[in-house]
Amino acid sequence: MDKLLIFLCFLVTVSAIFLPQEEPCDEEEQPSNCPKVPNGNCEEGWKNFTRPSGEWCMKVFFEKFINQTFAEKKCQEVGARLSSVQDQYENFYIVYTFLDKIYPETGTILIGAKRTAACMNGGISATCNGATSFEWTDKSANGTEGFSWASKQPDNSRRITPGGQACALIYASATLYLGPMRSGTLDDVACDYDSFKEGDIYNTPKAYVCGKKPKV
């Protein structure tokens, strides 16, 4: 019951931010009184965000047990890239969209971030930390607010993945934590990591986020 109440509060809060507030109406009976929800220049089904670099369109796609390479190819098929995350507003939207569909399940979402060449071989250090270890692959986001890493991450652990962890995902759970990781935070993983094969229930990707500039 406590978990359900937490999730319902989460949905109410986020719905107030992301869902349209107009009164419902019948588009066939009152077409002039039913304006479309503002979505910038993004296509139907894509969410519009205004970034310092300009308009950005994002969409969450659902598919289980995929890795970064496969997800990137799927995004390219729709003219996009695995998306970066500009700030906490975008992060909140991604997590909400994910949980709204899969609740009461939990899982992770693949995003477009890669470890930098300078930080490929080591763990966290003064020069390789949460602000410098990774970069956004789509070159759209800037700054470091989108890199909201989980505690002690990105550690480039080689205990589970000997080749290191050069890709990233977002944890999503209706409760505050998914295993040891706080919901909404990022973790680094191997780009070809097979969570199903490894029996890793916490890192199982169930979705990926694509992003692209609108066609104008």
mmCIF file of C-alpha atoms in Angstrom:
data_model
loop_
_atom_site.group_PDB
_atom_site.id
_atom_site.type_symbol
_atom_site.label_atom_id
_atom_site.label_comp_id
_atom_site.label_asym_id
_atom_site.label_seq_id
_atom_site.Cartn_x
_atom_site.Cartn_y
_atom_site.Cartn_z
ATOM 1 C CA MET A 1 0.000 0.000 0.000
ATOM 2 C CA ASP A 2 2.806 2.433 0.852
ATOM 3 C CA LYS A 3 4.431 1.846 -2.545
ATOM 4 C CA LEU A 4 1.120 2.469 -4.306
ATOM 5 C CA LEU A 5 0.577 5.739 -2.437
ATOM 6 C CA ILE A 6 4.087 6.914 -3.294
ATOM 7 C CA PHE A 7 3.518 6.137 -6.954
ATOM 8 C CA LEU A 8 0.129 7.881 -7.032
ATOM 9 C CA CYS A 9 1.640 11.006 -5.469
ATOM 10 C CA PHE A 10 4.425 10.835 -8.050
ATOM 11 C CA LEU A 11 1.916 10.639 -10.920
ATOM 12 C CA VAL A 12 -0.162 13.539 -9.602
ATOM 13 C CA THR A 13 2.907 15.750 -9.234
ATOM 14 C CA VAL A 14 4.371 14.988 -12.632
ATOM 15 C CA SER A 15 1.032 15.059 -14.428
ATOM 16 C CA ALA A 16 0.581 18.623 -13.239
ATOM 17 C CA ILE A 17 3.868 19.481 -14.928
ATOM 18 C CA PHE A 18 3.640 17.583 -18.198
ATOM 19 C CA LEU A 19 -0.009 17.034 -19.049
ATOM 20 C CA PRO A 20 -2.267 19.713 -20.598
ATOM 21 C CA GLN A 21 -4.558 21.552 -18.211
ATOM 22 C CA GLU A 22 -7.368 22.460 -20.644
ATOM 23 C CA GLU A 23 -10.895 21.193 -20.055
ATOM 24 C CA PRO A 24 -11.687 18.073 -22.117
ATOM 25 C CA CYS A 25 -13.655 18.662 -25.303
ATOM 26 C CA ASP A 26 -14.921 16.783 -28.341
ATOM 27 C CA GLU A 27 -12.844 17.713 -31.377
ATOM 28 C CA GLU A 28 -15.593 16.589 -33.775
ATOM 29 C CA GLU A 29 -18.310 18.678 -32.111
ATOM 30 C CA GLN A 30 -16.188 21.690 -31.151
ATOM 31 C CA PRO A 31 -13.070 21.718 -33.345
ATOM 32 C CA SER A 32 -12.468 25.451 -32.834
ATOM 33 C CA ASN A 33 -12.514 25.032 -29.068
ATOM 34 C CA CYS A 34 -10.024 22.167 -28.966
ATOM 35 C CA PRO A 35 -6.557 23.628 -29.525
ATOM 36 C CA LYS A 36 -3.704 21.178 -29.883
ATOM 37 C CA VAL A 37 -1.296 20.822 -27.001
ATOM 38 C CA PRO A 38 1.734 23.052 -27.728
ATOM 39 C CA ASN A 39 4.588 20.864 -28.913
ATOM 40 C CA GLY A 40 6.833 23.256 -30.799
ATOM 41 C CA ASN A 41 7.884 21.827 -34.133
ATOM 42 C CA CYS A 42 8.148 18.214 -32.970
ATOM 43 C CA GLU A 43 6.286 15.403 -34.709
ATOM 44 C CA GLU A 44 3.241 13.802 -33.139
ATOM 45 C CA GLY A 45 4.273 11.462 -30.350
ATOM 46 C CA TRP A 46 7.504 13.326 -29.610
ATOM 47 C CA LYS A 47 7.927 15.658 -26.628
ATOM 48 C CA ASN A 48 9.319 19.133 -27.256
ATOM 49 C CA PHE A 49 11.977 20.658 -25.024
ATOM 50 C CA THR A 50 13.692 24.016 -25.338
ATOM 51 C CA ARG A 51 17.435 23.732 -24.775
ATOM 52 C CA PRO A 52 20.194 26.329 -24.938
ATOM 53 C CA SER A 53 21.081 24.713 -28.289
ATOM 54 C CA GLY A 54 17.505 25.082 -29.575
ATOM 55 C CA GLU A 55 14.417 22.892 -29.857
ATOM 56 C CA TRP A 56 14.830 19.203 -29.085
ATOM 57 C CA CYS A 57 12.327 16.380 -29.616
ATOM 58 C CA MET A 58 12.392 13.288 -27.391
ATOM 59 C CA LYS A 59 10.504 10.008 -27.314
ATOM 60 C CA VAL A 60 10.738 6.997 -25.016
ATOM 61 C CA PHE A 61 10.613 3.633 -26.792
ATOM 62 C CA PHE A 62 9.936 0.415 -24.902
ATOM 63 C CA GLU A 63 11.893 -2.777 -25.528
ATOM 64 C CA LYS A 64 13.370 -5.196 -23.005
ATOM 65 C CA PHE A 65 16.852 -6.669 -22.756
ATOM 66 C CA ILE A 66 18.548 -4.385 -25.271
ATOM 67 C CA ASN A 67 22.008 -2.862 -25.169
ATOM 68 C CA GLN A 68 23.365 0.535 -26.133
ATOM 69 C CA THR A 69 24.454 -0.454 -29.641
ATOM 70 C CA PHE A 70 21.063 -1.920 -30.526
ATOM 71 C CA ALA A 71 19.193 1.051 -29.048
ATOM 72 C CA GLU A 72 21.313 3.508 -31.044
ATOM 73 C CA LYS A 73 20.455 1.677 -34.268
ATOM 74 C CA LYS A 74 16.756 1.751 -33.402
ATOM 75 C CA CYS A 75 16.916 5.514 -32.846
ATOM 76 C CA GLN A 76 18.677 6.018 -36.172
ATOM 77 C CA GLU A 77 15.834 4.174 -37.888
ATOM 78 C CA VAL A 78 13.510 7.022 -36.876
ATOM 79 C CA GLY A 79 15.987 9.746 -37.821
ATOM 80 C CA ALA A 80 17.219 10.290 -34.278
ATOM 81 C CA ARG A 81 20.028 9.444 -31.865
ATOM 82 C CA LEU A 82 20.029 8.047 -28.368
ATOM 83 C CA SER A 83 19.163 11.202 -26.491
ATOM 84 C CA SER A 84 21.159 13.258 -24.063
ATOM 85 C CA VAL A 85 19.537 14.717 -20.930
ATOM 86 C CA GLN A 86 19.846 18.476 -20.567
ATOM 87 C CA ASP A 87 18.547 18.884 -17.014
ATOM 88 C CA GLN A 88 16.405 17.491 -14.204
ATOM 89 C CA TYR A 89 13.213 18.565 -15.979
ATOM 90 C CA GLU A 90 13.993 16.234 -18.879
ATOM 91 C CA ASN A 91 15.101 13.500 -16.487
ATOM 92 C CA PHE A 92 11.811 13.786 -14.614
ATOM 93 C CA TYR A 93 9.864 13.494 -17.864
ATOM 94 C CA ILE A 94 11.769 10.368 -18.967
ATOM 95 C CA VAL A 95 11.234 8.602 -15.639
ATOM 96 C CA TYR A 96 7.554 9.578 -15.487
ATOM 97 C CA THR A 97 6.877 8.393 -19.056
ATOM 98 C CA PHE A 98 8.621 5.111 -18.320
ATOM 99 C CA LEU A 99 6.815 4.386 -15.049
ATOM 100 C CA ASP A 100 3.450 5.487 -16.403
ATOM 101 C CA LYS A 101 3.625 2.574 -18.839
ATOM 102 C CA ILE A 102 5.340 -0.228 -16.908
ATOM 103 C CA TYR A 103 4.211 0.284 -13.282
ATOM 104 C CA PRO A 104 4.366 -1.723 -11.013
ATOM 105 C CA GLU A 105 7.503 -2.963 -12.768
ATOM 106 C CA THR A 106 10.823 -1.161 -12.415
ATOM 107 C CA GLY A 107 13.837 -1.000 -14.695
ATOM 108 C CA THR A 108 16.313 1.207 -16.497
ATOM 109 C CA ILE A 109 16.335 3.435 -19.578
ATOM 110 C CA LEU A 110 19.259 3.693 -21.977
ATOM 111 C CA ILE A 111 20.458 7.199 -22.883
ATOM 112 C CA GLY A 112 23.006 8.712 -25.253
ATOM 113 C CA ALA A 113 26.128 9.099 -23.142
ATOM 114 C CA LYS A 114 29.611 7.643 -23.647
ATOM 115 C CA ARG A 115 32.717 7.629 -21.494
ATOM 116 C CA THR A 116 35.396 10.029 -22.710
ATOM 117 C CA ALA A 117 38.650 8.677 -24.120
ATOM 118 C CA ALA A 118 40.629 10.341 -21.319
ATOM 119 C CA CYS A 119 38.632 8.464 -18.656
ATOM 120 C CA MET A 120 38.265 5.122 -20.400
ATOM 121 C CA ASN A 121 40.742 3.117 -18.346
ATOM 122 C CA GLY A 122 40.294 4.328 -14.782
ATOM 123 C CA GLY A 123 37.675 4.861 -12.123
ATOM 124 C CA ILE A 124 36.631 8.016 -10.288
ATOM 125 C CA SER A 125 39.457 10.485 -9.716
ATOM 126 C CA ALA A 126 40.107 14.215 -9.534
ATOM 127 C CA THR A 127 40.192 14.416 -13.324
ATOM 128 C CA CYS A 128 37.595 11.720 -14.077
ATOM 129 C CA ASN A 129 34.437 12.363 -12.088
ATOM 130 C CA GLY A 130 30.708 12.841 -12.525
ATOM 131 C CA ALA A 131 31.193 16.035 -14.494
ATOM 132 C CA THR A 132 34.049 14.922 -16.741
ATOM 133 C CA SER A 133 33.951 11.139 -17.242
ATOM 134 C CA PHE A 134 31.125 11.133 -19.794
ATOM 135 C CA GLU A 135 29.925 13.196 -22.750
ATOM 136 C CA TRP A 136 26.634 13.329 -24.631
ATOM 137 C CA THR A 137 26.778 11.514 -27.959
ATOM 138 C CA ASP A 138 24.136 13.606 -29.741
ATOM 139 C CA LYS A 139 26.040 16.870 -29.080
ATOM 140 C CA SER A 140 22.762 18.632 -28.238
ATOM 141 C CA ALA A 141 22.857 19.023 -24.450
ATOM 142 C CA ASN A 142 25.414 21.166 -22.665
ATOM 143 C CA GLY A 143 26.517 21.623 -19.086
ATOM 144 C CA THR A 144 26.521 18.860 -16.488
ATOM 145 C CA GLU A 145 23.077 19.085 -14.847
ATOM 146 C CA GLY A 146 21.857 16.099 -16.856
ATOM 147 C CA PHE A 147 24.594 13.924 -15.371
ATOM 148 C CA SER A 148 22.760 13.162 -12.121
ATOM 149 C CA TRP A 149 24.818 10.123 -11.169
ATOM 150 C CA ALA A 150 23.952 7.658 -8.434
ATOM 151 C CA SER A 151 26.174 7.672 -5.353
ATOM 152 C CA LYS A 152 29.807 6.731 -6.092
ATOM 153 C CA GLN A 153 29.149 6.632 -9.840
ATOM 154 C CA PRO A 154 30.364 6.524 -12.590
ATOM 155 C CA ASP A 155 32.957 4.130 -11.184
ATOM 156 C CA ASN A 156 33.900 2.218 -14.377
ATOM 157 C CA SER A 157 33.728 -1.016 -12.395
ATOM 158 C CA ARG A 158 35.524 -3.988 -13.879
ATOM 159 C CA ARG A 159 34.328 -6.452 -11.255
ATOM 160 C CA ILE A 160 31.235 -7.431 -13.258
ATOM 161 C CA THR A 161 32.292 -6.083 -16.653
ATOM 162 C CA PRO A 162 36.041 -6.632 -17.171
ATOM 163 C CA GLY A 163 36.040 -4.405 -20.244
ATOM 164 C CA GLY A 164 34.861 -1.396 -18.266
ATOM 165 C CA GLN A 165 31.688 0.680 -18.355
ATOM 166 C CA ALA A 166 31.508 3.163 -21.209
ATOM 167 C CA CYS A 167 27.728 3.648 -21.556
ATOM 168 C CA ALA A 168 24.980 4.925 -19.258
ATOM 169 C CA LEU A 169 21.374 4.403 -18.189
ATOM 170 C CA ILE A 170 18.761 5.893 -15.851
ATOM 171 C CA TYR A 171 17.186 3.975 -12.965
ATOM 172 C CA ALA A 172 13.404 4.223 -12.635
ATOM 173 C CA SER A 173 11.244 3.012 -9.767
ATOM 174 C CA ALA A 174 7.970 4.182 -8.233
ATOM 175 C CA THR A 175 9.669 3.837 -4.859
ATOM 176 C CA LEU A 176 12.637 5.983 -3.931
ATOM 177 C CA TYR A 177 15.215 3.294 -4.669
ATOM 178 C CA LEU A 178 15.720 0.515 -7.193
ATOM 179 C CA GLY A 179 17.979 -1.837 -5.282
ATOM 180 C CA PRO A 180 20.869 0.329 -4.046
ATOM 181 C CA MET A 181 20.284 3.045 -6.677
ATOM 182 C CA ARG A 182 18.038 6.072 -6.269
ATOM 183 C CA SER A 183 15.311 6.391 -8.894
ATOM 184 C CA GLY A 184 16.144 9.018 -11.518
ATOM 185 C CA THR A 185 19.903 8.712 -11.110
ATOM 186 C CA LEU A 186 22.417 7.526 -13.704
ATOM 187 C CA ASP A 187 24.796 4.595 -13.649
ATOM 188 C CA ASP A 188 27.562 3.560 -16.020
ATOM 189 C CA VAL A 189 27.354 0.124 -17.656
ATOM 190 C CA ALA A 190 29.162 -1.814 -20.354
ATOM 191 C CA CYS A 191 27.810 -0.900 -23.789
ATOM 192 C CA ASP A 192 27.193 -4.564 -24.636
ATOM 193 C CA TYR A 193 26.177 -5.614 -21.114
ATOM 194 C CA ASP A 194 23.633 -8.448 -21.085
ATOM 195 C CA SER A 195 21.752 -7.952 -17.817
ATOM 196 C CA PHE A 196 19.456 -10.904 -18.496
ATOM 197 C CA LYS A 197 22.382 -13.277 -18.988
ATOM 198 C CA GLU A 198 24.091 -11.954 -15.859
ATOM 199 C CA GLY A 199 20.922 -12.224 -13.775
ATOM 200 C CA ASP A 200 21.134 -8.515 -12.958
ATOM 201 C CA ILE A 201 17.551 -7.496 -12.171
ATOM 202 C CA TYR A 202 18.407 -3.911 -11.261
ATOM 203 C CA ASN A 203 20.234 -2.970 -14.470
ATOM 204 C CA THR A 204 17.743 -4.537 -16.880
ATOM 205 C CA PRO A 205 16.983 -1.997 -19.647
ATOM 206 C CA LYS A 206 13.320 -1.889 -20.617
ATOM 207 C CA ALA A 207 13.357 1.279 -22.702
ATOM 208 C CA TYR A 208 15.558 3.776 -24.505
ATOM 209 C CA VAL A 209 15.213 7.478 -25.261
ATOM 210 C CA CYS A 210 15.643 8.871 -28.766
ATOM 211 C CA GLY A 211 16.175 12.539 -29.529
ATOM 212 C CA LYS A 212 16.386 14.729 -32.613
ATOM 213 C CA LYS A 213 16.030 18.281 -33.819
ATOM 214 C CA PRO A 214 12.627 19.096 -35.327
ATOM 215 C CA LYS A 215 12.173 19.400 -39.066
ATOM 216 C CA VAL A 216 11.402 23.045 -39.774
#
